[in-house]
Short mmCIF file of C-alpha atoms in Angstrom, two decimals:
data_model
loop_
_atom_site.label_atom_id
_atom_site.label_comp_id
_atom_site.label_asym_id
_atom_site.label_seq_id
_atom_site.Cartn_x
_atom_site.Cartn_y
_atom_site.Cartn_z
CA MET G 4 56.26 11.79 -50.25
CA ASP G 5 59.48 10.06 -51.41
CA LYS G 6 59.95 7.75 -48.26
CA ALA G 7 57.24 5.43 -47.32
CA VAL G 8 55.87 5.64 -43.71
CA HIS G 9 56.59 2.43 -41.75
CA VAL G 10 53.88 1.44 -39.17
CA PHE G 11 53.93 -0.78 -36.48
CA TRP G 12 50.25 -1.86 -36.00
CA TYR G 13 49.58 -3.81 -32.96
CA CYS G 14 46.55 -5.86 -31.64
CA GLU G 15 46.90 -8.18 -28.72
CA LYS G 16 45.59 -11.55 -30.44
CA TRP G 17 44.88 -12.02 -33.92
CA GLN G 18 41.44 -13.69 -33.99
CA PRO G 19 38.27 -13.30 -36.10
CA GLY G 20 37.02 -10.27 -33.94
CA GLY G 21 35.69 -6.87 -34.61
CA ILE G 22 39.05 -5.03 -33.99
CA GLN G 23 40.87 -7.39 -36.54
CA TRP G 24 37.82 -7.12 -39.16
CA ILE G 25 38.20 -3.34 -38.89
CA GLN G 26 41.96 -3.48 -39.49
CA VAL G 27 41.73 -5.67 -42.47
CA ASN G 28 38.91 -3.54 -44.19
CA LEU G 29 41.00 -0.44 -43.33
CA LEU G 30 44.28 -2.04 -45.39
CA ARG G 31 41.83 -2.39 -48.31
CA HIS G 32 40.83 1.47 -48.39
CA MET G 33 44.33 2.89 -47.49
CA ASP G 34 47.40 4.07 -49.37
CA THR G 35 49.55 1.10 -49.03
CA GLU G 36 51.94 2.16 -51.45
CA HIS G 37 53.14 5.08 -49.31
CA ILE G 38 52.24 3.37 -45.84
CA HIS G 39 53.81 -0.02 -45.00
CA PHE G 40 52.12 -1.90 -42.10
CA ASP G 41 53.55 -4.55 -39.84
CA ILE G 42 50.58 -5.94 -38.23
CA VAL G 43 52.15 -7.19 -34.91
CA CYS G 44 50.21 -9.46 -32.14
CA SER G 45 51.28 -11.92 -29.52
CA GLU G 46 49.39 -14.80 -30.50
CA ASP G 47 47.88 -15.79 -34.08
CA ASP G 48 44.58 -17.66 -33.77
CA THR G 49 43.42 -17.47 -37.42
CA ASP G 50 44.69 -17.30 -40.89
CA ARG G 51 41.52 -16.05 -42.37
CA PHE G 52 42.71 -12.57 -43.21
CA ASP G 53 46.31 -13.72 -44.62
CA GLU G 54 45.49 -13.17 -48.10
CA ALA G 55 44.15 -9.75 -47.54
CA ILE G 56 47.18 -8.74 -45.60
CA HIS G 57 49.38 -10.01 -48.43
CA LYS G 58 47.54 -8.06 -50.96
CA ALA G 59 48.00 -4.96 -49.16
CA ASN G 60 51.79 -5.50 -48.98
CA ALA G 61 51.68 -5.92 -45.42
CA ARG G 62 53.18 -8.22 -43.00
CA LYS G 63 51.87 -10.15 -40.16
CA ILE G 64 54.44 -10.43 -37.07
CA ILE G 65 53.86 -12.76 -34.13
CA SER G 66 55.88 -11.48 -31.43
CA LEU G 67 55.64 -14.65 -29.11
CA ASP G 68 56.97 -18.13 -30.63
CA GLN G 69 54.28 -20.08 -28.12
CA LYS G 70 51.13 -19.61 -26.27
CA TYR G 71 51.00 -18.89 -22.62
CA ASN G 72 48.10 -20.45 -20.39
CA THR G 73 48.77 -17.44 -17.73
CA PRO G 74 47.82 -14.11 -18.83
CA GLY G 75 50.22 -12.17 -16.65
CA TYR G 76 53.13 -14.27 -17.58
CA ARG G 77 52.45 -14.04 -21.32
CA THR G 78 52.35 -10.13 -20.74
CA LEU G 79 55.59 -10.23 -19.14
CA VAL G 80 57.27 -12.15 -21.85
CA ASN G 81 55.59 -10.06 -24.52
CA ILE G 82 56.72 -6.93 -23.18
CA PHE G 83 60.57 -7.73 -24.02
CA ALA G 84 59.51 -9.23 -27.34
CA VAL G 85 57.79 -6.05 -28.45
CA ARG G 86 60.90 -4.21 -27.20
CA LYS G 87 62.85 -6.25 -29.59
CA LEU G 88 60.49 -5.65 -32.63
CA ILE G 89 60.37 -1.85 -31.96
CA ARG G 90 64.08 -1.29 -31.25
CA ASN G 91 65.07 -3.08 -34.64
CA GLY G 92 62.14 -1.88 -36.55
CA LYS G 93 62.88 1.57 -37.40
CA TYR G 94 59.43 2.61 -37.25
CA ASP G 95 57.77 6.01 -38.08
CA VAL G 96 54.63 5.26 -36.19
CA VAL G 97 53.36 2.83 -33.67
CA HIS G 98 49.74 2.36 -33.44
CA PHE G 99 48.47 0.40 -30.54
CA ASN G 100 45.03 -0.85 -30.83
CA VAL G 101 44.38 -1.33 -26.95
CA CYS G 102 41.58 -2.45 -24.82
CA HIS G 103 43.00 -1.52 -21.35
CA GLY G 104 45.67 0.44 -19.68
CA VAL G 105 48.02 -2.64 -19.38
CA GLU G 106 48.57 -2.67 -23.02
CA LEU G 107 50.13 0.67 -22.50
CA ILE G 108 53.35 -0.74 -21.17
CA TYR G 109 54.26 -1.70 -24.68
CA MET G 110 54.08 2.03 -25.62
CA PHE G 111 56.91 2.64 -23.29
CA TRP G 112 59.50 1.14 -25.74
CA ALA G 113 58.32 3.39 -28.55
CA TRP G 114 58.79 6.45 -26.23
CA LEU G 115 62.23 5.13 -25.21
CA TYR G 116 63.49 4.40 -28.78
CA ARG G 117 62.03 7.91 -29.79
CA VAL G 118 59.52 6.64 -32.38
CA PRO G 119 58.16 9.95 -33.70
CA VAL G 120 54.42 9.18 -33.64
CA ARG G 121 53.09 7.11 -30.69
CA ILE G 122 49.45 6.42 -30.96
CA ALA G 123 47.37 4.63 -28.22
CA HIS G 124 43.91 3.97 -29.65
CA CYS G 125 41.38 2.45 -27.21
CA ARG G 126 38.81 0.10 -28.63
CA ASN G 127 37.01 -1.05 -25.68
CA ASN G 128 35.66 0.13 -22.29
CA GLY G 129 35.80 -2.77 -19.94
CA ILE G 130 37.80 -5.94 -18.83
CA GLY G 131 37.05 -9.35 -20.29
CA ALA G 132 36.99 -11.49 -17.31
CA GLY G 133 34.92 -12.40 -14.29
CA GLY G 134 35.44 -13.00 -10.60
CA LYS G 135 38.90 -12.27 -8.73
CA SER G 136 40.70 -12.45 -12.08
CA ARG G 137 38.61 -9.34 -13.20
CA MET G 138 39.45 -7.43 -10.08
CA MET G 139 43.05 -7.90 -10.38
CA LYS G 140 42.85 -6.95 -14.18
CA ARG G 141 40.93 -3.83 -13.21
CA ALA G 142 43.50 -2.76 -10.68
CA ALA G 143 46.37 -3.43 -13.12
CA HIS G 144 44.49 -1.34 -15.63
CA GLU G 145 44.28 1.65 -13.28
CA VAL G 146 47.85 1.54 -12.42
CA CYS G 147 49.30 1.05 -16.00
CA ARG G 148 47.02 3.79 -17.59
CA ARG G 149 48.31 6.46 -15.30
CA VAL G 150 52.06 5.26 -15.04
CA PHE G 151 52.49 4.74 -18.85
CA GLY G 152 49.97 7.32 -20.35
CA PHE G 153 52.43 9.61 -20.95
CA CYS G 154 54.30 7.59 -23.57
CA ALA G 155 51.55 8.29 -26.45
CA ASN G 156 51.47 11.51 -28.07
CA VAL G 157 48.35 10.80 -30.09
CA ARG G 158 45.43 9.63 -27.94
CA LEU G 159 42.46 8.17 -29.83
CA ALA G 160 39.37 6.39 -29.13
CA ASN G 161 36.37 4.93 -30.95
CA SER G 162 33.93 6.48 -28.48
CA ASP G 163 33.59 8.54 -25.41
CA LEU G 164 33.08 5.68 -23.11
CA ALA G 165 36.19 4.19 -24.26
CA ALA G 166 38.01 7.52 -24.23
CA ARG G 167 37.10 7.89 -20.39
CA TRP G 168 37.92 4.19 -19.74
CA LEU G 169 41.47 4.60 -20.90
CA TYR G 170 42.64 8.45 -20.55
CA GLY G 171 40.29 9.53 -17.87
CA LYS G 172 37.42 12.06 -17.63
CA HIS G 173 39.91 15.14 -17.36
CA ALA G 174 41.72 14.20 -20.72
CA VAL G 175 38.35 13.75 -22.48
CA ARG G 176 37.12 17.13 -21.33
CA SER G 177 40.58 18.98 -22.04
CA GLY G 178 40.33 18.01 -25.62
CA LYS G 179 43.34 15.62 -25.38
CA VAL G 180 41.68 12.74 -26.90
CA GLU G 181 40.28 12.38 -30.59
CA ILE G 182 37.38 10.20 -31.10
CA ILE G 183 37.53 8.52 -34.50
CA ARG G 184 34.53 6.59 -35.40
CA ASN G 185 34.65 2.98 -36.50
CA GLY G 186 33.64 2.59 -39.93
CA ILE G 187 31.94 -0.04 -42.14
CA ASP G 188 31.47 -0.70 -46.05
CA ALA G 189 27.81 0.69 -45.59
CA LYS G 190 26.65 -0.50 -49.09
CA ARG G 191 27.88 -4.09 -48.49
CA TYR G 192 25.11 -4.30 -45.88
CA ALA G 193 22.25 -2.86 -47.87
CA PHE G 194 19.47 -5.15 -47.37
CA ASN G 195 19.11 -7.80 -50.15
CA ALA G 196 15.85 -9.87 -50.07
CA LYS G 197 16.85 -12.47 -52.34
CA ARG G 198 19.83 -13.59 -50.39
CA ARG G 199 17.72 -13.63 -47.09
CA GLU G 200 15.24 -16.17 -48.74
CA GLU G 201 18.39 -18.06 -49.84
CA LEU G 202 20.18 -18.16 -46.69
CA ARG G 203 16.84 -18.76 -44.56
CA LYS G 204 16.27 -21.70 -46.74
CA GLU G 205 19.75 -23.31 -46.28
CA LEU G 206 19.29 -22.70 -42.69
CA GLY G 207 15.87 -24.56 -42.71
CA CYS G 208 14.12 -21.60 -40.99
CA ASN G 209 11.73 -20.24 -43.82
CA GLU G 210 8.71 -20.24 -41.43
CA LYS G 211 10.94 -19.40 -38.17
CA PHE G 212 11.40 -16.23 -36.21
CA VAL G 213 15.15 -15.83 -36.30
CA LEU G 214 16.85 -14.15 -33.36
CA GLY G 215 20.46 -13.39 -34.15
CA HIS G 216 23.72 -12.36 -32.54
CA VAL G 217 27.23 -11.86 -34.13
CA GLY G 218 30.33 -11.84 -31.86
CA HIS G 219 33.32 -13.70 -30.11
CA PHE G 220 32.21 -16.22 -27.40
CA ASN G 221 33.56 -14.54 -24.51
CA HIS G 222 32.51 -12.68 -21.09
CA GLN G 223 32.26 -9.48 -22.94
CA LYS G 224 29.53 -10.57 -25.13
CA ASN G 225 27.36 -12.19 -22.43
CA HIS G 226 26.23 -15.14 -24.27
CA ASP G 227 24.91 -16.68 -20.90
CA PHE G 228 22.40 -13.95 -20.71
CA LEU G 229 21.41 -14.08 -24.22
CA LEU G 230 20.64 -17.89 -23.77
CA ARG G 231 18.27 -16.87 -20.76
CA VAL G 232 16.71 -14.30 -23.12
CA PHE G 233 16.30 -16.82 -26.01
CA ALA G 234 14.71 -19.40 -23.31
CA ALA G 235 12.32 -16.85 -22.41
CA LEU G 236 11.48 -15.93 -25.94
CA LYS G 237 10.73 -19.65 -26.90
CA LYS G 238 7.91 -19.65 -24.42
CA ARG G 239 6.42 -16.66 -26.30
CA ILE G 240 7.47 -17.80 -29.97
CA PRO G 241 7.98 -21.63 -29.87
CA GLN G 242 9.19 -21.55 -33.44
CA ALA G 243 11.99 -19.02 -32.54
CA VAL G 244 15.65 -19.93 -33.41
CA LEU G 245 18.86 -18.29 -32.36
CA LEU G 246 21.47 -17.82 -34.86
CA LEU G 247 24.85 -17.31 -33.32
CA VAL G 248 27.71 -16.10 -35.77
CA GLY G 249 31.15 -16.32 -34.31
CA GLU G 250 33.70 -18.58 -32.40
CA GLY G 251 35.63 -18.36 -29.14
CA GLU G 252 36.66 -19.69 -25.84
CA LYS G 253 33.15 -19.91 -24.23
CA GLU G 254 31.54 -21.74 -27.14
CA LYS G 255 31.83 -25.21 -25.68
CA GLU G 256 30.52 -23.88 -22.32
CA ILE G 257 27.47 -21.94 -24.04
CA ARG G 258 26.63 -25.24 -25.96
CA ASN G 259 26.56 -27.22 -22.62
CA ALA G 260 24.43 -24.52 -21.07
CA ALA G 261 22.09 -24.55 -24.13
CA GLU G 262 21.85 -28.39 -23.76
CA HIS G 263 21.16 -28.05 -19.98
CA ALA G 264 18.38 -25.41 -20.61
CA GLY G 265 16.85 -27.75 -23.26
CA ILE G 266 17.28 -25.25 -26.25
CA LEU G 267 20.19 -26.59 -28.04
CA ASP G 268 18.20 -27.91 -30.91
CA SER G 269 16.85 -24.42 -31.49
CA ILE G 270 20.32 -22.92 -31.74
CA ILE G 271 22.39 -22.57 -34.93
CA PHE G 272 26.25 -22.37 -34.10
CA TYR G 273 27.06 -20.81 -37.61
CA GLY G 274 30.83 -20.18 -36.89
CA VAL G 275 32.85 -17.47 -38.45
CA THR G 276 31.90 -16.45 -42.04
CA ASP G 277 32.86 -13.79 -44.57
CA ASP G 278 29.23 -13.17 -45.37
CA VAL G 279 28.13 -11.45 -42.08
CA PRO G 280 25.82 -9.24 -44.12
CA GLY G 281 24.03 -12.38 -45.46
CA THR G 282 23.49 -13.84 -41.91
CA MET G 283 22.17 -10.46 -40.72
CA TRP G 284 19.73 -10.44 -43.78
CA ALA G 285 18.36 -13.87 -42.66
CA MET G 286 17.63 -12.54 -39.05
CA ASP G 287 14.34 -11.09 -37.98
CA ALA G 288 15.74 -9.34 -34.80
CA PHE G 289 19.35 -8.90 -33.36
CA ALA G 290 20.47 -8.82 -29.79
CA LEU G 291 23.68 -7.58 -28.27
CA PRO G 292 23.36 -7.83 -24.38
CA SER G 293 27.16 -7.10 -23.87
CA HIS G 294 28.63 -6.36 -20.53
CA PHE G 295 30.76 -3.50 -22.20
CA GLU G 296 31.60 -2.29 -25.46
CA GLY G 297 34.10 0.16 -26.80
CA PHE G 298 31.83 1.03 -29.77
CA GLY G 299 29.69 -1.98 -30.79
CA ASN G 300 30.42 -1.81 -34.72
CA VAL G 301 28.18 -4.89 -35.20
CA LEU G 302 25.35 -2.82 -34.30
CA ILE G 303 26.06 -0.25 -37.29
CA GLU G 304 26.17 -3.25 -39.51
CA ALA G 305 22.82 -4.44 -38.26
CA GLN G 306 21.09 -1.18 -38.78
CA ALA G 307 22.79 -1.01 -42.18
CA ALA G 308 21.02 -4.29 -42.95
CA GLY G 309 17.68 -3.07 -42.03
CA LEU G 310 17.48 -5.40 -38.82
CA LYS G 311 15.61 -4.43 -35.61
CA CYS G 312 18.32 -4.37 -32.74
CA PHE G 313 18.16 -4.76 -29.12
CA ALA G 314 21.20 -3.93 -26.98
CA SER G 315 22.56 -3.00 -23.52
CA LYS G 316 21.67 0.20 -22.33
CA ASN G 317 24.27 2.54 -20.76
CA VAL G 318 27.24 0.12 -21.34
CA ILE G 319 27.37 0.67 -25.22
CA PRO G 320 27.91 4.24 -26.65
CA ALA G 321 24.37 5.80 -27.26
CA ASN G 322 25.65 7.49 -30.72
CA VAL G 323 25.72 4.00 -32.25
CA ARG G 324 21.98 4.40 -32.60
CA VAL G 325 21.66 6.01 -36.06
CA CYS G 326 18.10 5.11 -36.89
CA ASP G 327 14.93 3.87 -35.07
CA LEU G 328 15.58 0.21 -35.52
CA LEU G 329 17.84 0.32 -32.34
CA GLU G 330 16.06 -0.21 -29.06
CA TRP G 331 18.08 -0.02 -25.37
CA ILE G 332 17.29 -2.27 -22.46
CA SER G 333 19.13 -2.49 -19.44
CA LEU G 334 20.92 -5.54 -18.28
CA GLU G 335 19.33 -5.17 -14.95
CA ASN G 336 15.84 -6.00 -16.66
CA ALA G 337 15.12 -9.66 -16.47
CA PRO G 338 15.38 -11.95 -19.41
CA ASP G 339 11.58 -12.16 -19.45
CA GLU G 340 11.41 -8.31 -20.38
CA TRP G 341 14.07 -8.65 -23.06
CA ALA G 342 12.07 -11.39 -24.41
CA ASP G 343 8.76 -9.35 -24.32
CA ARG G 344 10.52 -6.60 -26.27
CA ILE G 345 12.08 -8.81 -28.68
CA ALA G 346 8.88 -10.70 -29.37
CA GLU G 347 7.43 -7.51 -30.66
CA ALA G 348 9.58 -7.62 -33.58
CA TYR G 349 7.71 -11.09 -34.51
CA GLN G 350 5.09 -8.66 -36.05
CA PRO G 351 6.31 -8.53 -39.80
CA TYR G 352 8.05 -5.21 -40.59
CA VAL G 353 9.36 -3.86 -44.08
CA ARG G 354 13.04 -4.52 -44.28
CA GLU G 355 14.66 -1.61 -45.77
CA ASP G 356 18.01 -0.27 -46.84
CA HIS G 357 19.26 1.67 -44.15
CA SER G 358 22.92 1.96 -45.29
CA GLY G 359 22.39 5.54 -46.12
CA ASP G 360 21.65 6.50 -42.41
CA VAL G 361 25.13 4.84 -41.59
CA VAL G 362 26.82 7.16 -44.30
CA ARG G 363 25.11 10.07 -43.11
CA ALA G 364 26.13 9.41 -39.38
CA GLY G 365 29.95 9.28 -40.48
CA TYR G 366 30.47 5.65 -39.86
CA THR G 367 32.11 4.88 -43.14
CA ILE G 368 35.47 2.75 -43.71
CA ASP G 369 36.49 5.35 -46.28
CA GLY G 370 36.39 8.14 -43.79
CA MET G 371 38.07 6.32 -41.10
CA ALA G 372 40.84 5.43 -43.48
CA ARG G 373 41.35 8.84 -44.57
CA ARG G 374 41.68 10.25 -41.23
CA LEU G 375 44.32 7.50 -40.29
CA GLU G 376 46.28 8.06 -43.49
CA ASN G 377 46.33 11.99 -42.77
CA LEU G 378 47.50 11.35 -39.16
CA TYR G 379 50.36 8.89 -40.28
CA LEU G 380 51.52 10.80 -43.45
CA GLY G 381 50.91 14.29 -41.95
CA CYS G 382 52.50 13.95 -38.49
CA ILE G 383 55.64 12.74 -40.13
CA ALA G 384 55.67 15.24 -43.09
CA GLU G 385 55.04 18.24 -40.83
CA ASN G 386 57.11 16.72 -37.78
CA LYS G 387 54.50 18.42 -35.51
CA LEU G 388 54.86 16.01 -32.64
CA GLU G 389 57.48 16.18 -29.91
#
């Protein structure tokens, strides 16, 4: 192909979260000589990935020149900011990573300005807010997904749950949605006993039972419930510690709650790190009691690391389970019941390399990159789409 494909790659906020990590990993595995990416987001909360973006000959474009405290007003302003970028960008492909229907409004401009390939890629299956705000956002999601859904001529999702959330059951049953499995660099997570010992020594938890969690501090990840589970676990295993990897808007609230519960001294707030595999090797068990997950990529990583995992039943896609290390527990079960199940992992078990299970299940970053490359390059070359 003589002409490089120019891709508008959208993510609502740029932060060290799961979607952003996958985007950056994809850049490292894609043909960036023939595919040029503009990574567009409304707000920029981290420069952690800037070097990788630069190496991939990609650009990070921030659509808004300031932050807005009111989500609705921010979205309104951003609608017109995105319009300007798409109108002037001469893009061959727009690829919107979306978590709910409201973000499909941005896709309207791609339809209006006749961008040939218009991809909606659903990456979640719920609304990240509580109370009345959640009800209003849910209503807006339902309206927008129906009104603006036609603007996309390629519909992707990372799981069946995410597909039904954005496109509806009928679209999924009729084959109008393609499921593209999230991918990881499985070999990077293959268990490393030496690194486990080193990090546990650094953390001061050589003789302790380490329950771990990796995720952004927000409503979706349900840290509040995780604290109650850990408090119950401490009654069963007094030497237990909780290792929390990540950051986010609810971190201060969670710290305060932990202090009020008298367990703050047993919690390690590790922050964001490039060494997620190392932190997982240091753990003895992994908990993900999320309210919702489009996929739950971190569970694939934890299983690859040979870590026993405990996750929310029926709110995380079942096919995330690639080996017998993952157990499902309902959020309707009391924290004590979660603690009982997790405490069973206190009995020593052999940590093994399960990265091969991940590869056999098809959750590879190379596979994901090749599918998207074919989509970008093939649709342009063959001019298949209306």
